GROMACS .gro file of C-alpha atoms in nm:
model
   83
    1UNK     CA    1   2.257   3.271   2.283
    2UNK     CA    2   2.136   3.075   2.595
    3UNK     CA    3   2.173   2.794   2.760
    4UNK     CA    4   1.938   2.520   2.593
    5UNK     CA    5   1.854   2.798   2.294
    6UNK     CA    6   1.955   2.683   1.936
    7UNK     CA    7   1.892   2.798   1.581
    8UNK     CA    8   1.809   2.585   1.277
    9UNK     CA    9   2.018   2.637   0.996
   10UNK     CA   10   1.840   2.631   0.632
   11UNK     CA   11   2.005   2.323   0.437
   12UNK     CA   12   2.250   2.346   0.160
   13UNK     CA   13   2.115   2.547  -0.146
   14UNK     CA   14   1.940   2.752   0.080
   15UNK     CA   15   1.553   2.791   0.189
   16UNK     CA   16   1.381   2.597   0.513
   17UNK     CA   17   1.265   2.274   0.460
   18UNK     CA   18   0.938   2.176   0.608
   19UNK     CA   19   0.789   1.822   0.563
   20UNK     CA   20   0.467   1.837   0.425
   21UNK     CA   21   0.197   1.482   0.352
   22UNK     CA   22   0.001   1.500   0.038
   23UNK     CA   23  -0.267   1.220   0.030
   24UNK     CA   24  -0.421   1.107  -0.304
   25UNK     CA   25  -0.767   0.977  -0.366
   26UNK     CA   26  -0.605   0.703  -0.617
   27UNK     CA   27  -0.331   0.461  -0.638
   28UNK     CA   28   0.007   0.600  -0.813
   29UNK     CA   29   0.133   0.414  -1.099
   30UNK     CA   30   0.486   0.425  -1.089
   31UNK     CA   31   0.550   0.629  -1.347
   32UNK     CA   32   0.364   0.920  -1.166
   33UNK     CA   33   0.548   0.821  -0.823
   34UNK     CA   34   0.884   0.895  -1.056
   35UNK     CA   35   0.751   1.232  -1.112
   36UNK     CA   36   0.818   1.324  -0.744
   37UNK     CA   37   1.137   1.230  -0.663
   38UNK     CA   38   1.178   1.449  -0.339
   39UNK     CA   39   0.882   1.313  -0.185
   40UNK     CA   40   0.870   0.933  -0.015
   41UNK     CA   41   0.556   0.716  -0.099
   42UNK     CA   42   0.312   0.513   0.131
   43UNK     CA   43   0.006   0.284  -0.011
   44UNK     CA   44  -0.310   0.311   0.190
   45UNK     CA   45  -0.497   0.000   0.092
   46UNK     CA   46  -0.834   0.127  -0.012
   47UNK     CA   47  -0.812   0.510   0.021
   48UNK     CA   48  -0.493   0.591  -0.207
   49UNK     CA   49  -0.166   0.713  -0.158
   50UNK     CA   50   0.057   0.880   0.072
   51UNK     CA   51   0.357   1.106  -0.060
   52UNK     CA   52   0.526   1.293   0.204
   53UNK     CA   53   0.908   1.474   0.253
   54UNK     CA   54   1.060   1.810   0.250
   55UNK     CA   55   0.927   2.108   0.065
   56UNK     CA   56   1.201   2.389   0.038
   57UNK     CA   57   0.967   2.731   0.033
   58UNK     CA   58   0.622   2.801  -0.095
   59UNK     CA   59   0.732   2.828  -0.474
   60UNK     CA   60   0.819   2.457  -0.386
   61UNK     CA   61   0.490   2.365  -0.216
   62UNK     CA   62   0.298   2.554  -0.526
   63UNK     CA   63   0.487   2.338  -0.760
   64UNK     CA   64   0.387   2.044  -0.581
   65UNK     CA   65   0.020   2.140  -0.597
   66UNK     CA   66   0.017   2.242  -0.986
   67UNK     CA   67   0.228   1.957  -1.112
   68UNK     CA   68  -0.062   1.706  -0.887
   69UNK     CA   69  -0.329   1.959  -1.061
   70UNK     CA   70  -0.135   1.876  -1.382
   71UNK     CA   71  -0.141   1.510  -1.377
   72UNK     CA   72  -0.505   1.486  -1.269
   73UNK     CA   73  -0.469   1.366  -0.923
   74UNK     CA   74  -0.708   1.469  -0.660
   75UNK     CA   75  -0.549   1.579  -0.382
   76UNK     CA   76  -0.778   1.491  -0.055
   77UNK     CA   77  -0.606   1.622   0.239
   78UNK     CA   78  -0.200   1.829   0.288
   79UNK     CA   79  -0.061   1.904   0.595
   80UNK     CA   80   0.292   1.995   0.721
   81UNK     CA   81   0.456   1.737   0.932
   82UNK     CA   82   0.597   1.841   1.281
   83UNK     CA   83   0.992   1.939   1.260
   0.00000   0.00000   0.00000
């Protein structure tokens, strides 16, 4: 390895995590917020809600995405956070 080189190590349990922001069209009750305990929450007065932390891999992320699909929220923009 070089000078000023270093490697990321995956965290315990395995797989990378990324950080990844959902944004809902809809306020969360918080029985629905409960439903996602990995993932931190952020109101957006008018325009719905923020829920954004680490996804492990993409069976993760698709989980994510189904269980949202499942509970009838309508997902309005994702992205993945920078590292």
């Amino acid at each position: 390895m070089m000078p000023g080189e270093h490697t990321s190590h995956p965290p315990p349990g395995g797989g990378i995590r990324l950080r990844y922001e959902f944004v809902i069209a809809a306020r969360l009750s918080d029985t629905v917020v409960a439903a996602f305990p990995e993932l931190k929450v952020s109101e957006r007065p008018g325009t719905g809600t923020t829920l954004f932390g680490p996804v492990t891999d993409r069976a993760h992320l698709d989980g994510l995405l189904a269980q949202f699909s499942d509970l009838g929220l309508e997902l309005v923009d994702m992205h993945r956070l920078p590292d």
